[in-house]
Coordinates of C-alpha atoms in Angstrom, one line a residue:
M1 CA -17.6 0.7 8.2
Q2 CA -18.4 -2.3 10.1
S3 CA -21.5 -3.2 12.7
M4 CA -21.5 -1.6 15.7
R5 CA -22.2 -4.8 17.9
S6 CA -22.2 -4.0 21.7
T7 CA -21.6 -6.7 24.2
R8 CA -21.0 -6.2 27.8
S9 CA -18.9 -8.7 30.6
P10 CA -20.7 -9.5 33.2
R11 CA -20.3 -7.3 36.6
T12 CA -17.3 -8.1 38.7
A13 CA -18.6 -5.8 41.8
R14 CA -20.7 -6.4 44.7
H15 CA -24.4 -6.0 43.8
R16 CA -25.6 -2.5 44.3
S17 CA -28.5 -0.6 45.7
G18 CA -31.6 -0.7 43.4
I19 CA -31.4 3.0 43.5
K20 CA -28.2 2.8 40.8
A21 CA -30.0 0.4 38.3
T22 CA -33.2 3.1 38.6
F23 CA -30.8 6.3 37.7
A24 CA -28.7 4.3 35.2
A25 CA -32.4 3.3 33.5
A26 CA -33.3 6.9 33.2
V27 CA -29.9 7.8 32.0
I28 CA -30.1 5.5 29.1
A29 CA -33.8 6.7 28.3
A30 CA -32.8 10.6 28.6
S31 CA -33.3 13.2 25.7
T32 CA -29.8 13.7 25.7
L33 CA -28.9 10.5 24.4
T34 CA -32.0 10.0 22.0
G35 CA -31.2 13.4 20.6
L36 CA -27.9 11.8 19.6
S37 CA -29.4 9.0 17.7
A38 CA -32.1 11.5 16.2
T39 CA -29.6 14.0 14.4
P40 CA -30.1 14.1 10.9
A41 CA -28.1 13.1 8.7
S42 CA -26.7 16.6 7.3
A43 CA -25.7 17.7 10.4
A44 CA -23.5 14.5 10.6
P45 CA -19.7 15.6 11.8
Q46 CA -17.2 15.3 9.1
I47 CA -14.3 13.1 10.2
P48 CA -11.3 14.6 11.1
T49 CA -8.0 13.6 8.5
A50 CA -5.1 12.2 10.4
E51 CA -3.1 15.1 9.8
E52 CA -5.7 17.4 11.6
Y53 CA -6.0 14.9 14.1
T54 CA -2.0 14.5 15.1
T55 CA -2.1 18.4 14.8
W56 CA -4.6 18.8 17.5
L57 CA -2.8 16.5 19.5
K58 CA 0.4 18.4 19.0
S59 CA -1.1 21.7 20.1
L60 CA -2.1 20.0 23.3
D61 CA 1.7 20.1 24.4
N62 CA 2.0 17.6 27.2
T63 CA 3.2 13.9 27.4
Q64 CA 0.4 12.0 27.3
A65 CA -1.0 13.6 24.0
T66 CA 2.5 13.1 22.2
A67 CA 2.2 9.2 23.3
T68 CA -1.5 9.2 22.1
A69 CA -0.4 10.5 18.5
S70 CA 2.6 8.2 18.7
A71 CA 0.2 5.2 18.9
F72 CA -2.0 6.5 16.3
N73 CA 1.0 6.7 13.9
A74 CA 1.7 3.3 14.9
L75 CA -1.8 2.1 13.1
S76 CA -2.0 0.7 9.6
V77 CA -3.6 2.9 7.2
S78 CA -7.0 1.3 7.3
N79 CA -6.8 1.1 11.4
K80 CA -6.0 5.0 11.0
D81 CA -9.3 5.5 8.7
K82 CA -11.4 3.3 11.3
F83 CA -10.1 5.2 14.2
L84 CA -10.8 8.1 12.7
R85 CA -14.2 7.6 11.8
Y86 CA -15.0 5.7 15.4
L87 CA -14.1 9.3 16.8
V88 CA -17.5 11.2 15.8
D89 CA -19.3 8.1 15.1
E90 CA -22.7 8.3 17.1
E91 CA -23.0 4.9 18.1
V92 CA -19.4 4.9 20.4
L93 CA -20.1 8.5 21.6
R94 CA -23.5 7.0 22.7
A95 CA -22.2 3.8 24.1
F96 CA -20.0 5.9 26.1
A97 CA -22.5 8.0 27.7
V98 CA -24.5 5.0 28.6
A99 CA -21.4 2.7 30.2
S100 CA -20.5 5.8 32.1
A101 CA -23.8 5.3 34.0
S102 CA -23.6 1.6 34.3
D103 CA -22.4 -1.1 36.5
P104 CA -18.7 -2.1 36.6
G105 CA -17.6 -4.3 33.6
T106 CA -16.4 -4.1 29.8
T107 CA -18.7 -3.0 26.8
V108 CA -17.5 -4.0 23.6
L109 CA -18.2 -2.4 20.1
A110 CA -17.4 -3.2 16.7
D111 CA -15.5 -6.5 17.1
G112 CA -13.2 -5.0 19.7
D113 CA -12.0 -2.0 17.9
V114 CA -14.0 0.3 21.1
V115 CA -13.9 -1.1 24.1
I116 CA -15.2 1.1 27.1
E117 CA -14.4 -0.1 30.6
V118 CA -15.7 1.1 34.0
D119 CA -14.4 0.4 37.4
E120 CA -15.2 1.3 41.0
G121 CA -13.9 0.5 44.2
A122 CA -12.5 1.5 48.0
A123 CA -9.7 0.7 49.8
P124 CA -8.7 1.5 53.5
D125 CA -5.4 4.0 54.0
P126 CA -2.6 1.3 54.3
A127 CA -1.5 2.6 57.6
S128 CA -4.8 1.7 59.1
S129 CA -5.5 -1.6 57.9
V130 CA -4.4 -4.9 59.4
E131 CA -3.4 -7.7 57.1
G132 CA -6.1 -10.8 57.5
V133 CA -8.9 -8.5 59.1
S134 CA -12.4 -7.7 57.2
L135 CA -12.3 -4.5 55.9
R136 CA -16.2 -4.1 57.3
G137 CA -16.4 -1.8 59.5
S138 CA -13.1 -1.0 59.8
A139 CA -12.2 2.4 61.3
G140 CA -9.6 4.6 59.6
G141 CA -8.7 6.5 56.4
W142 CA -10.5 5.3 53.3
S143 CA -10.3 6.1 49.9
C144 CA -13.4 5.2 47.1
W145 CA -13.8 5.9 43.3
Y146 CA -15.6 5.3 39.9
N147 CA -13.3 5.6 36.8
V148 CA -14.5 5.1 33.4
K149 CA -12.1 4.6 30.4
Q150 CA -12.6 4.2 26.4
K151 CA -10.1 2.6 24.4
I152 CA -10.4 2.7 20.5
L153 CA -7.7 0.2 18.7
G154 CA -6.4 -0.2 21.9
V155 CA -5.4 3.4 22.1
T156 CA -7.0 5.0 25.4
I157 CA -9.1 8.3 24.3
T158 CA -11.1 9.3 27.0
R159 CA -11.0 8.7 30.6
L160 CA -13.3 9.9 33.4
N161 CA -11.8 9.8 37.2
F162 CA -13.7 10.4 40.5
K163 CA -12.1 9.7 43.9
Q164 CA -12.9 10.8 47.6
W165 CA -11.1 10.7 50.6
Y166 CA -12.8 10.5 54.3
H167 CA -12.2 8.4 57.8
S168 CA -14.8 6.7 59.5
T169 CA -15.2 5.0 63.0
S170 CA -16.0 1.8 62.9
T171 CA -19.9 2.5 62.3
K172 CA -20.0 5.9 60.3
V173 CA -18.4 8.5 58.9
D174 CA -17.0 11.2 61.2
K175 CA -14.4 13.3 58.7
V176 CA -14.5 13.9 55.1
Y177 CA -11.6 15.4 53.4
N178 CA -11.5 15.9 49.9
A179 CA -13.4 14.9 46.6
S180 CA -11.4 15.2 43.1
A181 CA -12.5 14.9 39.7
S182 CA -10.4 14.4 36.6
H183 CA -10.1 13.4 32.7
T184 CA -8.4 12.7 30.0
N185 CA -9.6 13.5 26.7
Y186 CA -7.8 12.8 23.0
N187 CA -11.1 12.8 21.1
V188 CA -10.6 16.1 18.6
G189 CA -14.4 15.8 18.6
V190 CA -15.5 16.1 22.1
S191 CA -14.7 18.4 24.8
I192 CA -14.9 17.6 28.5
S193 CA -14.9 20.0 31.8
H194 CA -16.3 20.2 35.0
E195 CA -17.3 22.1 37.8
P196 CA -16.0 22.1 41.4
E197 CA -16.8 19.0 43.4
E198 CA -18.6 18.9 46.6
Q199 CA -18.2 16.6 49.7
W200 CA -20.2 16.4 52.9
I201 CA -21.4 13.5 55.3
S202 CA -24.7 12.5 55.1
G203 CA -27.2 12.4 58.1
A204 CA -26.9 8.2 57.8
G205 CA -23.2 8.4 58.4
N206 CA -22.0 8.1 54.7
A207 CA -19.7 10.3 53.0
L208 CA -21.3 12.0 49.5
A209 CA -19.5 13.6 46.8
Y210 CA -20.8 15.3 44.0
V211 CA -19.4 16.7 40.7
T212 CA -21.1 17.8 37.2
W213 CA -19.5 16.9 34.4
H214 CA -20.0 18.9 31.0
G215 CA -19.5 17.4 27.7
S216 CA -19.8 18.9 24.1
I217 CA -19.8 16.7 21.5
I218 CA -18.7 19.6 18.4
Y219 CA -17.1 19.1 15.4
K220 CA -17.6 20.5 11.8
G221 CA -21.4 21.4 12.2
F222 CA -22.3 18.8 14.4
G223 CA -23.4 19.5 18.0
V224 CA -24.7 17.9 21.1
N225 CA -24.4 19.0 24.9
I226 CA -24.6 16.4 27.9
D227 CA -24.3 17.6 30.9
K228 CA -24.5 15.1 34.0
R229 CA -24.6 15.2 37.8
H230 CA -22.4 12.4 39.6
H231 CA -22.7 11.2 42.8
L232 CA -20.3 9.2 45.0
R233 CA -21.3 7.4 48.1
C234 CA -19.2 5.5 50.2
D235 CA -19.0 4.6 54.5
E236 CA -17.3 2.6 56.3
T237 CA -17.4 -0.8 54.4
G238 CA -16.4 0.7 51.5
F239 CA -18.1 1.6 48.4
R240 CA -21.9 2.0 48.4
Y241 CA -23.0 3.2 45.1
S242 CA -22.7 5.5 42.5
Y243 CA -24.7 7.1 39.7
L244 CA -25.0 9.8 37.1
K245 CA -28.1 12.0 35.9
N246 CA -28.8 14.3 33.2
V247 CA -28.7 17.9 34.7

């Protein structure tokens, strides 16, 4: 299997608070990540077969899983072999955890075979926006989000989405409506779930949303649990910052 060199493109969003950088560094150094690299060889996960993987996707019984199976079956024999290895590769799993706590941008591993994209942003409600007017300090409805997506050989395998909706005056948030966390996971070696979302207005007039993600990497004798608290903060200017930290 080829070397897992990782590169990350320059971030595309505006500079964020030093709080985000502090938490990102803490996540990278956290024991749950180092535990992955410290796993003894005897506990390494076995690679699923193509038949096992497609059978598992079929058991999920949804259109996205069916599309994933079709994309996998369209790969060449050699690429199918690489794809299945990447599903349980420690470096790929670790890179996804690290990228999920990083600034927006794209992480590329294994000469482009594995791509992890992080996206964040905010947008006013179309009904409350005015063309040609700066969005900063705009009163009206808003939404903001933080998304992470992992592709293996062009096939989307894992996706985390976190979004909240709120209302602001020209100077502060005065109402919060909803927060929603969702995920897509077509990695047979990974289980993802989350607790109910929380949302409120901070004393500084920001819309705060939280969710706790639970991730289990378990496949044929190999197991690691990763639980992370996700914080999303936005205001009348749009997106402020987000972070994940171990819980």
